[in-house]
Amino acid sequence: LPGLHIFAVTLALEVSVGKTNTVMALNNSNVLLPCVFTTCIGFQDLVFSWYFNTTELVADPAPLLPLQIYQGKIKNKATEPTLIWHNPRVEFVGSTTKKDNNISIVLNGVEFSDAGRYTCHVKNPKERNAQHNATIFLTVVHKMVETDNTVTLIIVGVVGGLIGLLILFMLIKRVVLFIIKKTQDGKKECLVSSSGNDNTENGLAGSKAEQKAPPKA
């Protein structure tokens, strides 16, 4: 059906910024903003753009329009992107002739005002101008805070110790049961041996004491 065909083509284009959509950068550093796209039927004259939305509070209640910071165009899979426009602080670091269609950028000299939402947008004319985008959030900090893993290490140590004690307990239990079994088997052998000797000495049935010579005629 035509409607289903259009729906399937639309879903063929996908844009992703990776497993996590948050990035933290140190003030006055350079930060990578990753983005890749996939398409099932290929692309022709594909256009991609990066937009920035600030998250700062402003006095004007009017919504802020996304600010375009980079735009490029890719003729086909055999060619690298060509630049249409970009902010001087933005550098393209991706490649579309390799395995992944990488359209990542680097934002140089990050400032606190750069914190906000960055959107990677792709439009593919070959898929009836199908469009898709993904968003990544940038946080700019004065200094990186080291993660304190003390509690995690304590928990891992306690769990590991408990597991070790459990294994040790099971080994001791097996050794004790083995010793008990061997001791019981030894006692049984002693009882059997003692019983045979007593029967012989006391003249019980089957002993030498009962074996008398037959009476003479």
Backbone as CSV, one residue per row, in Angstrom:
resi,resn,N_x,N_y,N_z,CA_x,CA_y,CA_z,C_x,C_y,C_z
1,LEU,0.838,-1.197,0.000,0.000,0.000,0.000,0.876,1.252,0.000
2,PRO,0.463,2.313,-0.696,1.273,3.533,-0.766,1.532,4.142,0.596
3,GLY,0.525,4.152,1.454,0.688,4.745,2.778,1.725,4.022,3.609
4,LEU,1.710,2.698,3.567,2.677,1.899,4.310,4.075,2.097,3.744
5,HIS,4.165,2.281,2.426,5.472,2.479,1.796,6.105,3.791,2.288
6,ILE,5.309,4.855,2.348,5.813,6.142,2.823,6.246,6.042,4.274
7,PHE,5.456,5.324,5.090,5.787,5.154,6.514,7.102,4.405,6.689
8,ALA,7.318,3.351,5.870,8.543,2.567,5.966,9.746,3.396,5.550
9,VAL,9.590,4.229,4.478,10.697,5.055,4.018,11.066,6.086,5.077
10,THR,10.046,6.653,5.733,10.292,7.662,6.761,11.102,7.090,7.901
11,LEU,10.797,5.853,8.276,11.500,5.230,9.389,12.906,4.775,9.023
12,ALA,13.257,4.807,7.725,14.575,4.327,7.305,15.687,5.245,7.790
13,LEU,15.418,6.546,7.980,16.426,7.500,8.408,16.442,7.597,9.932
14,GLU,17.619,7.382,10.520,17.764,7.464,11.974,18.991,8.295,12.314
15,VAL,18.887,9.113,13.359,19.991,9.937,13.830,20.231,9.628,15.298
16,SER,21.498,9.504,15.690,21.824,9.147,17.073,23.033,9.942,17.557
17,VAL,23.015,10.267,18.865,24.155,10.948,19.495,24.881,10.021,20.462
18,GLY,24.607,8.729,20.383,25.301,7.759,21.230,24.433,7.237,22.351
19,LYS,25.068,6.477,23.255,24.341,5.826,24.344,23.812,6.817,25.370
20,THR,24.511,7.918,25.572,24.067,8.927,26.523,23.900,10.258,25.806
21,ASN,22.923,11.050,26.230,22.665,12.326,25.572,23.134,13.510,26.422
22,THR,24.091,13.261,27.310,24.641,14.335,28.129,26.161,14.350,28.012
23,VAL,26.718,15.556,27.960,28.164,15.744,27.877,28.563,16.823,28.873
24,MET,29.664,16.597,29.581,30.193,17.590,30.516,31.548,18.060,30.017
25,ALA,31.738,19.382,30.001,32.991,19.943,29.496,33.547,20.947,30.495
26,LEU,34.854,21.039,30.513,35.541,21.994,31.369,35.583,23.349,30.666
27,ASN,35.372,24.395,31.429,35.397,25.740,30.867,36.725,26.002,30.130
28,ASN,36.617,26.601,28.940,37.762,26.960,28.094,38.445,25.730,27.474
29,SER,37.729,24.618,27.392,38.271,23.417,26.743,37.540,23.188,25.424
30,ASN,37.939,22.145,24.703,37.268,21.750,23.470,36.437,20.500,23.747
31,VAL,35.220,20.458,23.228,34.335,19.334,23.529,33.783,18.740,22.231
32,LEU,33.742,17.417,22.204,33.193,16.695,21.054,31.691,16.510,21.232
33,LEU,30.926,16.853,20.191,29.486,16.610,20.161,29.235,15.537,19.100
34,PRO,29.018,14.284,19.522,28.917,13.174,18.560,27.553,13.096,17.885
35,CYS,27.557,12.622,16.646,26.301,12.380,15.924,26.588,11.489,14.723
36,VAL,25.746,10.482,14.533,25.815,9.608,13.355,24.404,9.415,12.819
37,PHE,24.307,9.080,11.542,22.998,8.784,10.974,23.068,7.486,10.179
38,THR,21.934,6.820,10.065,21.822,5.585,9.280,20.623,5.696,8.355
39,THR,20.736,5.066,7.201,19.637,5.036,6.249,19.684,3.716,5.491
40,CYS,18.541,3.113,5.302,18.482,1.788,4.672,18.643,1.851,3.166
41,ILE,18.243,2.945,2.533,18.254,3.004,1.066,19.312,3.968,0.530
42,GLY,20.209,4.433,1.387,21.244,5.343,0.937,20.794,6.791,0.977
43,PHE,21.673,7.679,0.520,21.318,9.093,0.541,21.893,9.800,-0.677
44,GLN,21.266,10.931,-1.010,21.684,11.751,-2.146,21.431,13.210,-1.794
45,ASP,22.473,14.038,-1.894,22.362,15.467,-1.569,21.781,15.674,-0.171
46,LEU,22.245,14.868,0.748,21.756,14.944,2.135,22.290,16.216,2.805
47,VAL,21.435,16.868,3.571,21.803,18.091,4.277,21.703,17.833,5.777
48,PHE,22.735,18.222,6.518,22.688,18.080,7.978,23.041,19.410,8.633
49,SER,22.482,19.623,9.814,22.682,20.882,10.532,22.808,20.616,12.018
50,TRP,23.514,21.515,12.687,23.598,21.524,14.147,22.966,22.811,14.650
51,TYR,22.105,22.663,15.684,21.433,23.822,16.269,21.732,23.883,17.763
52,PHE,21.698,25.112,18.280,21.954,25.330,19.705,20.776,26.071,20.324
53,ASN,20.326,25.548,21.479,19.308,26.218,22.290,19.883,26.454,23.669
54,THR,19.958,27.688,24.095,20.470,27.980,25.420,19.459,27.562,26.476
55,THR,19.954,27.204,27.651,19.071,26.862,28.775,19.096,27.947,29.838
56,GLU,19.752,29.092,29.527,19.805,30.181,30.489,18.444,30.869,30.594
57,LEU,18.129,31.369,31.805,16.890,32.100,32.023,17.049,33.518,31.488
58,VAL,16.052,33.988,30.759,16.099,35.338,30.191,14.864,36.112,30.644
59,ALA,14.993,37.418,30.630,13.876,38.261,31.071,12.727,38.226,30.075
60,ASP,13.072,38.118,28.795,12.051,38.091,27.751,11.351,36.736,27.763
61,PRO,10.038,36.686,27.997,9.333,35.388,28.049,9.177,34.727,26.691
62,ALA,9.494,35.445,25.613,9.339,34.860,24.276,10.317,33.700,24.110
63,PRO,9.879,32.603,23.493,10.763,31.445,23.314,11.926,31.782,22.390
64,LEU,13.100,31.224,22.722,14.288,31.460,21.908,14.318,30.474,20.749
65,LEU,14.578,30.979,19.550,14.671,30.126,18.376,16.023,29.422,18.358
66,PRO,16.063,28.200,17.844,17.348,27.500,17.753,18.334,28.300,16.901
67,LEU,19.571,28.311,17.333,20.623,29.016,16.616,21.443,28.004,15.833
68,GLN,21.489,28.158,14.532,22.266,27.234,13.699,23.755,27.542,13.853
69,ILE,24.542,26.505,14.157,25.986,26.703,14.334,26.804,25.956,13.287
70,TYR,26.152,25.050,12.539,26.867,24.348,11.470,25.850,23.778,10.480
71,GLN,26.224,23.836,9.193,25.399,23.203,8.154,26.315,22.651,7.071
72,GLY,26.049,21.416,6.670,26.846,20.776,5.637,25.975,19.993,4.679
73,LYS,26.571,19.571,3.572,25.846,18.817,2.555,26.714,17.673,2.078
74,ILE,26.070,16.503,1.840,26.792,15.319,1.377,26.144,14.846,0.073
75,LYS,26.927,14.810,-0.991,26.375,14.423,-2.301,25.980,12.960,-2.311
76,ASN,26.890,12.055,-1.879,26.590,10.630,-1.820,27.604,9.950,-0.904
77,LYS,27.508,8.635,-0.803,28.360,7.876,0.108,29.836,7.954,-0.271
78,ALA,30.122,8.225,-1.523,31.509,8.238,-1.988,32.204,9.579,-1.749
79,THR,31.483,10.557,-1.233,32.078,11.881,-1.042,31.958,12.317,0.414
80,GLU,32.899,13.144,0.835,32.856,13.708,2.179,31.954,14.946,2.174
81,PRO,31.476,15.349,3.327,30.597,16.518,3.398,31.297,17.803,2.942
82,THR,30.523,18.682,2.366,31.014,20.014,2.019,30.348,21.030,2.935
83,LEU,31.087,22.039,3.301,30.601,23.041,4.238,29.692,24.048,3.542
84,ILE,28.557,24.321,4.163,27.664,25.379,3.700,27.851,26.622,4.571
85,TRP,27.818,26.419,5.899,28.034,27.541,6.825,28.403,26.966,8.182
86,HIS,29.204,27.712,8.948,29.525,27.264,10.294,29.967,28.429,11.158
87,ASN,29.760,28.255,12.447,30.281,29.190,13.428,31.799,29.009,13.485
88,PRO,32.577,30.094,13.568,34.041,29.965,13.567,34.589,29.065,14.669
89,ARG,33.855,28.896,15.753,34.333,28.063,16.858,33.963,26.600,16.673
90,VAL,33.228,26.282,15.627,32.769,24.902,15.404,33.606,24.265,14.299
91,GLU,34.062,23.038,14.577,34.908,22.297,13.636,34.289,20.936,13.339
92,PHE,34.175,20.610,12.059,33.633,19.307,11.658,34.736,18.258,11.766
93,VAL,34.438,17.137,12.438,35.444,16.080,12.639,34.947,14.715,12.181
94,GLY,33.814,14.665,11.508,33.247,13.388,11.094,33.737,12.941,9.728
95,SER,33.133,11.856,9.246,33.442,11.312,7.929,32.275,10.440,7.486
96,THR,31.912,10.527,6.214,30.786,9.739,5.701,31.217,8.714,4.655
97,THR,32.506,8.632,4.354,32.980,7.640,3.392,33.455,6.367,4.082
98,LYS,33.505,6.383,5.411,33.916,5.198,6.159,32.678,4.388,6.561
99,LYS,32.843,3.488,7.520,31.750,2.587,7.894,30.550,3.340,8.435
100,ASP,30.800,4.290,9.361,29.704,5.046,9.967,29.550,6.392,9.273
101,ASN,28.303,6.840,9.162,28.032,8.174,8.643,28.152,9.160,9.803
102,ASN,29.390,9.536,10.085,29.709,10.348,11.253,29.668,11.830,10.879
103,ILE,28.802,12.582,11.540,28.703,14.029,11.296,28.907,14.785,12.618
104,SER,29.878,14.317,13.400,30.178,14.929,14.694,30.921,16.251,14.499
105,ILE,30.818,17.110,15.511,31.518,18.394,15.498,32.251,18.582,16.823
106,VAL,33.189,19.517,16.825,33.896,19.911,18.042,33.642,21.388,18.272
107,LEU,33.256,21.710,19.504,33.070,23.101,19.898,34.322,23.545,20.637
108,ASN,35.046,24.509,20.069,36.314,24.954,20.631,36.114,26.106,21.627
109,GLY,36.983,26.118,22.641,36.948,27.200,23.622,35.610,27.330,24.318
110,VAL,35.161,26.249,24.917,33.844,26.224,25.553,33.747,27.272,26.663
111,GLU,32.608,27.969,26.702,32.313,28.943,27.743,31.054,28.514,28.493
112,PHE,30.832,29.140,29.639,29.651,28.783,30.430,28.357,29.076,29.664
113,SER,28.382,30.083,28.802,27.191,30.426,28.026,26.885,29.388,26.939
114,ASP,27.832,28.471,26.691,27.611,27.432,25.686,26.792,26.263,26.226
115,ALA,26.561,26.252,27.525,25.762,25.169,28.100,24.345,25.216,27.543
116,GLY,23.824,24.051,27.196,22.466,24.012,26.664,22.220,22.772,25.831
117,ARG,21.253,22.890,24.941,20.803,21.757,24.137,21.325,21.909,22.704
118,TYR,21.976,20.854,22.211,22.502,20.842,20.847,21.769,19.757,20.050
119,THR,21.226,20.144,18.916,20.429,19.225,18.094,21.113,18.968,16.760
120,CYS,21.256,17.682,16.462,21.813,17.248,15.178,20.642,16.863,14.269
121,HIS,20.492,17.558,13.152,19.338,17.383,12.269,19.790,16.935,10.887
122,VAL,19.081,15.959,10.321,19.435,15.398,9.004,18.189,15.369,8.116
123,LYS,18.387,15.745,6.858,17.307,15.692,5.862,17.834,14.992,4.619
124,ASN,17.128,13.943,4.176,17.574,13.126,3.046,16.565,13.188,1.894
125,PRO,16.869,13.918,0.820,15.942,14.013,-0.317,15.637,12.660,-0.963
126,LYS,16.588,11.717,-0.886,16.370,10.408,-1.506,15.256,9.632,-0.814
127,GLU,14.948,9.979,0.414,13.863,9.325,1.159,12.646,10.246,1.243
128,ARG,12.365,10.903,0.105,11.238,11.825,0.026,11.341,12.904,1.100
129,ASN,12.570,13.440,1.215,12.874,14.512,2.175,12.590,14.111,3.620
130,ALA,12.816,12.846,3.917,12.643,12.387,5.309,13.619,13.145,6.210
131,GLN,13.158,13.480,7.424,13.976,14.225,8.370,13.988,13.521,9.726
132,HIS,15.124,13.646,10.405,15.229,13.071,11.748,16.294,13.846,12.505
133,ASN,16.199,13.859,13.839,17.195,14.584,14.627,17.390,13.913,15.981
134,ALA,18.476,14.270,16.639,18.780,13.777,17.991,19.404,14.935,18.771
135,THR,19.193,14.918,20.073,19.613,16.034,20.919,20.599,15.590,21.981
136,ILE,21.573,16.448,22.243,22.564,16.196,23.283,22.654,17.438,24.166
137,PHE,22.789,17.224,25.485,22.827,18.330,26.441,24.256,18.525,26.947
138,LEU,24.712,19.774,26.859,26.071,20.112,27.282,26.033,20.894,28.593
139,THR,26.852,20.446,29.549,27.038,21.152,30.811,28.484,21.612,30.896
140,VAL,28.668,22.880,31.238,30.017,23.442,31.350,30.309,23.703,32.821
141,VAL,31.450,23.212,33.290,31.792,23.324,34.713,33.140,24.017,34.879
142,HIS,33.336,24.576,36.081,34.592,25.262,36.386,35.725,24.262,36.591
143,LYS,35.400,23.130,37.184,36.404,22.092,37.384,35.706,20.743,37.491
144,MET,36.375,19.735,37.003,35.821,18.383,37.027,35.893,17.839,38.450
145,VAL,34.811,17.232,38.889,34.755,16.644,40.222,35.041,15.161,40.114
146,GLU,36.028,14.720,40.898,36.368,13.301,40.901,35.288,12.507,41.623
147,THR,34.929,11.387,41.048,33.913,10.538,41.646,34.502,9.745,42.800
148,ASP,33.837,9.801,43.968,34.294,9.059,45.139,33.718,7.647,45.090
149,ASN,34.608,6.690,44.863,34.172,5.293,44.752,34.383,4.514,46.051
150,THR,34.575,5.234,47.175,34.861,4.550,48.434,33.729,3.617,48.833
151,VAL,32.500,4.137,48.775,31.345,3.314,49.171,31.221,2.100,48.266
152,THR,31.413,2.315,46.971,31.327,1.186,46.021,32.382,0.141,46.319
153,LEU,33.614,0.596,46.602,34.686,-0.349,46.905,34.401,-1.117,48.184
154,ILE,33.830,-0.427,49.202,33.487,-1.108,50.455,32.441,-2.192,50.209
155,ILE,31.411,-1.836,49.437,30.348,-2.811,49.151,30.916,-4.013,48.392
156,VAL,31.751,-3.731,47.388,32.360,-4.830,46.612,33.230,-5.700,47.512
157,GLY,33.996,-5.062,48.430,34.841,-5.821,49.347,34.038,-6.700,50.288
158,VAL,32.944,-6.153,50.835,32.104,-6.931,51.758,31.471,-8.111,51.040
159,VAL,30.914,-7.854,49.849,30.282,-8.938,49.083,31.304,-10.003,48.726
160,GLY,32.505,-9.559,48.296,33.547,-10.522,47.965,33.977,-11.337,49.167
161,GLY,34.076,-10.672,50.346,34.440,-11.388,51.569,33.400,-12.424,51.951
162,LEU,32.117,-12.059,51.833,31.046,-13.005,52.162,31.067,-14.211,51.226
163,ILE,31.297,-13.949,49.963,31.374,-15.057,49.012,32.558,-15.968,49.343
164,GLY,33.701,-15.346,49.706,34.873,-16.131,50.077,34.629,-16.983,51.309
165,LEU,33.966,-16.394,52.326,33.640,-17.153,53.536,32.697,-18.308,53.230
166,LEU,31.734,-18.064,52.355,30.792,-19.122,51.988,31.513,-20.273,51.305
167,ILE,32.438,-19.935,50.395,33.207,-20.991,49.718,34.074,-21.761,50.713
168,LEU,34.705,-21.033,51.652,35.533,-21.678,52.666,34.703,-22.598,53.552
169,PHE,33.510,-22.135,53.935,32.612,-22.946,54.766,32.229,-24.236,54.048
170,MET,31.923,-24.133,52.744,31.538,-25.317,51.984,32.708,-26.299,51.892
171,LEU,33.938,-25.792,51.733,35.101,-26.675,51.671,35.327,-27.383,53.000
172,ILE,35.230,-26.617,54.107,35.404,-27.216,55.437,34.340,-28.272,55.685
173,LYS,33.115,-27.985,55.282,32.026,-28.942,55.464,32.305,-30.238,54.721
174,ARG,32.802,-30.116,53.489,33.097,-31.315,52.703,34.224,-32.126,53.343
175,VAL,35.260,-31.425,53.860,36.373,-32.126,54.509,35.910,-32.845,55.766
176,VAL,35.082,-32.157,56.588,34.574,-32.764,57.822,33.727,-33.989,57.514
177,LEU,32.840,-33.884,56.534,31.998,-35.021,56.170,32.846,-36.182,55.655
178,PHE,33.911,-35.869,54.912,34.800,-36.907,54.411,35.501,-37.621,55.566
179,ILE,35.981,-36.856,56.564,36.655,-37.450,57.725,35.690,-38.310,58.528
180,ILE,34.472,-37.795,58.745,33.466,-38.565,59.502,33.157,-39.874,58.791
181,LYS,33.010,-39.822,57.479,32.699,-41.034,56.717,33.833,-42.046,56.828
182,LYS,35.081,-41.573,56.715,36.216,-42.463,56.832,36.292,-43.090,58.235
183,THR,36.006,-42.293,59.266,36.028,-42.799,60.646,34.974,-43.867,60.855
184,GLN,33.770,-43.639,60.340,32.692,-44.623,60.486,33.025,-45.901,59.737
185,ASP,33.608,-45.776,58.532,33.992,-46.972,57.785,35.056,-47.768,58.543
186,GLY,36.002,-47.070,59.214,37.040,-47.744,59.996,36.464,-48.487,61.183
187,LYS,35.456,-47.881,61.860,34.820,-48.539,62.996,34.092,-49.794,62.563
188,LYS,33.432,-49.747,61.411,32.712,-50.922,60.917,33.681,-52.066,60.646
189,GLU,34.829,-51.738,60.064,35.814,-52.784,59.781,36.339,-53.399,61.074
190,CYS,36.537,-52.578,62.119,37.011,-53.084,63.404,35.985,-54.001,64.037
191,LEU,34.700,-53.635,63.958,33.636,-54.451,64.548,33.546,-55.801,63.850
192,VAL,33.651,-55.806,62.544,33.568,-57.063,61.795,34.741,-57.953,62.145
193,SER,35.925,-57.385,62.224,37.121,-58.151,62.548,37.064,-58.707,63.965
194,SER,36.630,-57.887,64.938,36.528,-58.329,66.334,35.489,-59.418,66.477
195,SER,34.395,-59.323,65.775,33.330,-60.319,65.864,33.831,-61.663,65.367
196,GLY,34.611,-61.707,64.323,35.131,-62.974,63.801,36.100,-63.614,64.776
197,ASN,36.934,-62.838,65.421,37.893,-63.378,66.382,37.193,-63.933,67.603
198,ASP,36.183,-63.268,68.124,35.468,-63.730,69.312,34.782,-65.053,69.055
199,ASN,34.184,-65.227,67.907,33.486,-66.473,67.594,34.457,-67.639,67.586
200,THR,35.644,-67.446,67.112,36.633,-68.515,67.049,37.124,-68.905,68.426
201,GLU,37.344,-67.904,69.280,37.895,-68.184,70.595,36.863,-68.770,71.541
202,ASN,35.600,-68.414,71.438,34.566,-68.869,72.384,33.923,-70.186,71.975
203,GLY,34.358,-70.719,70.858,33.835,-72.028,70.464,32.440,-71.998,69.945
204,LEU,32.038,-70.929,69.326,30.697,-70.834,68.761,30.627,-71.656,67.503
205,ALA,29.420,-71.701,66.931,29.225,-72.519,65.728,30.186,-72.089,64.658
206,GLY,30.793,-73.095,64.096,31.747,-72.825,63.042,33.138,-72.601,63.556
207,SER,33.355,-72.666,64.916,34.689,-72.432,65.460,35.448,-73.739,65.571
208,LYS,36.738,-73.642,65.853,37.581,-74.823,65.967,37.228,-75.646,67.196
209,ALA,36.679,-75.071,68.254,36.345,-75.783,69.482,35.299,-76.847,69.245
210,GLU,34.413,-76.642,68.272,33.329,-77.602,68.017,33.799,-78.736,67.113
211,GLN,34.922,-78.542,66.509,35.349,-79.587,65.559,36.015,-80.752,66.330
212,LYS,35.148,-81.629,66.969,35.648,-82.778,67.753,35.863,-83.976,66.828
213,ALA,36.725,-84.807,67.244,36.958,-86.035,66.471,35.775,-86.965,66.584
214,PRO,35.423,-87.739,65.584,34.256,-88.643,65.642,34.531,-89.780,66.626
215,PRO,33.494,-90.241,67.332,33.697,-91.332,68.324,34.151,-92.601,67.621
216,LYS,34.978,-93.296,68.372,35.441,-94.577,67.830,34.347,-95.615,67.960
217,ALA,34.318,-96.521,67.034,33.303,-97.560,67.022,33.619,-98.580,68.087
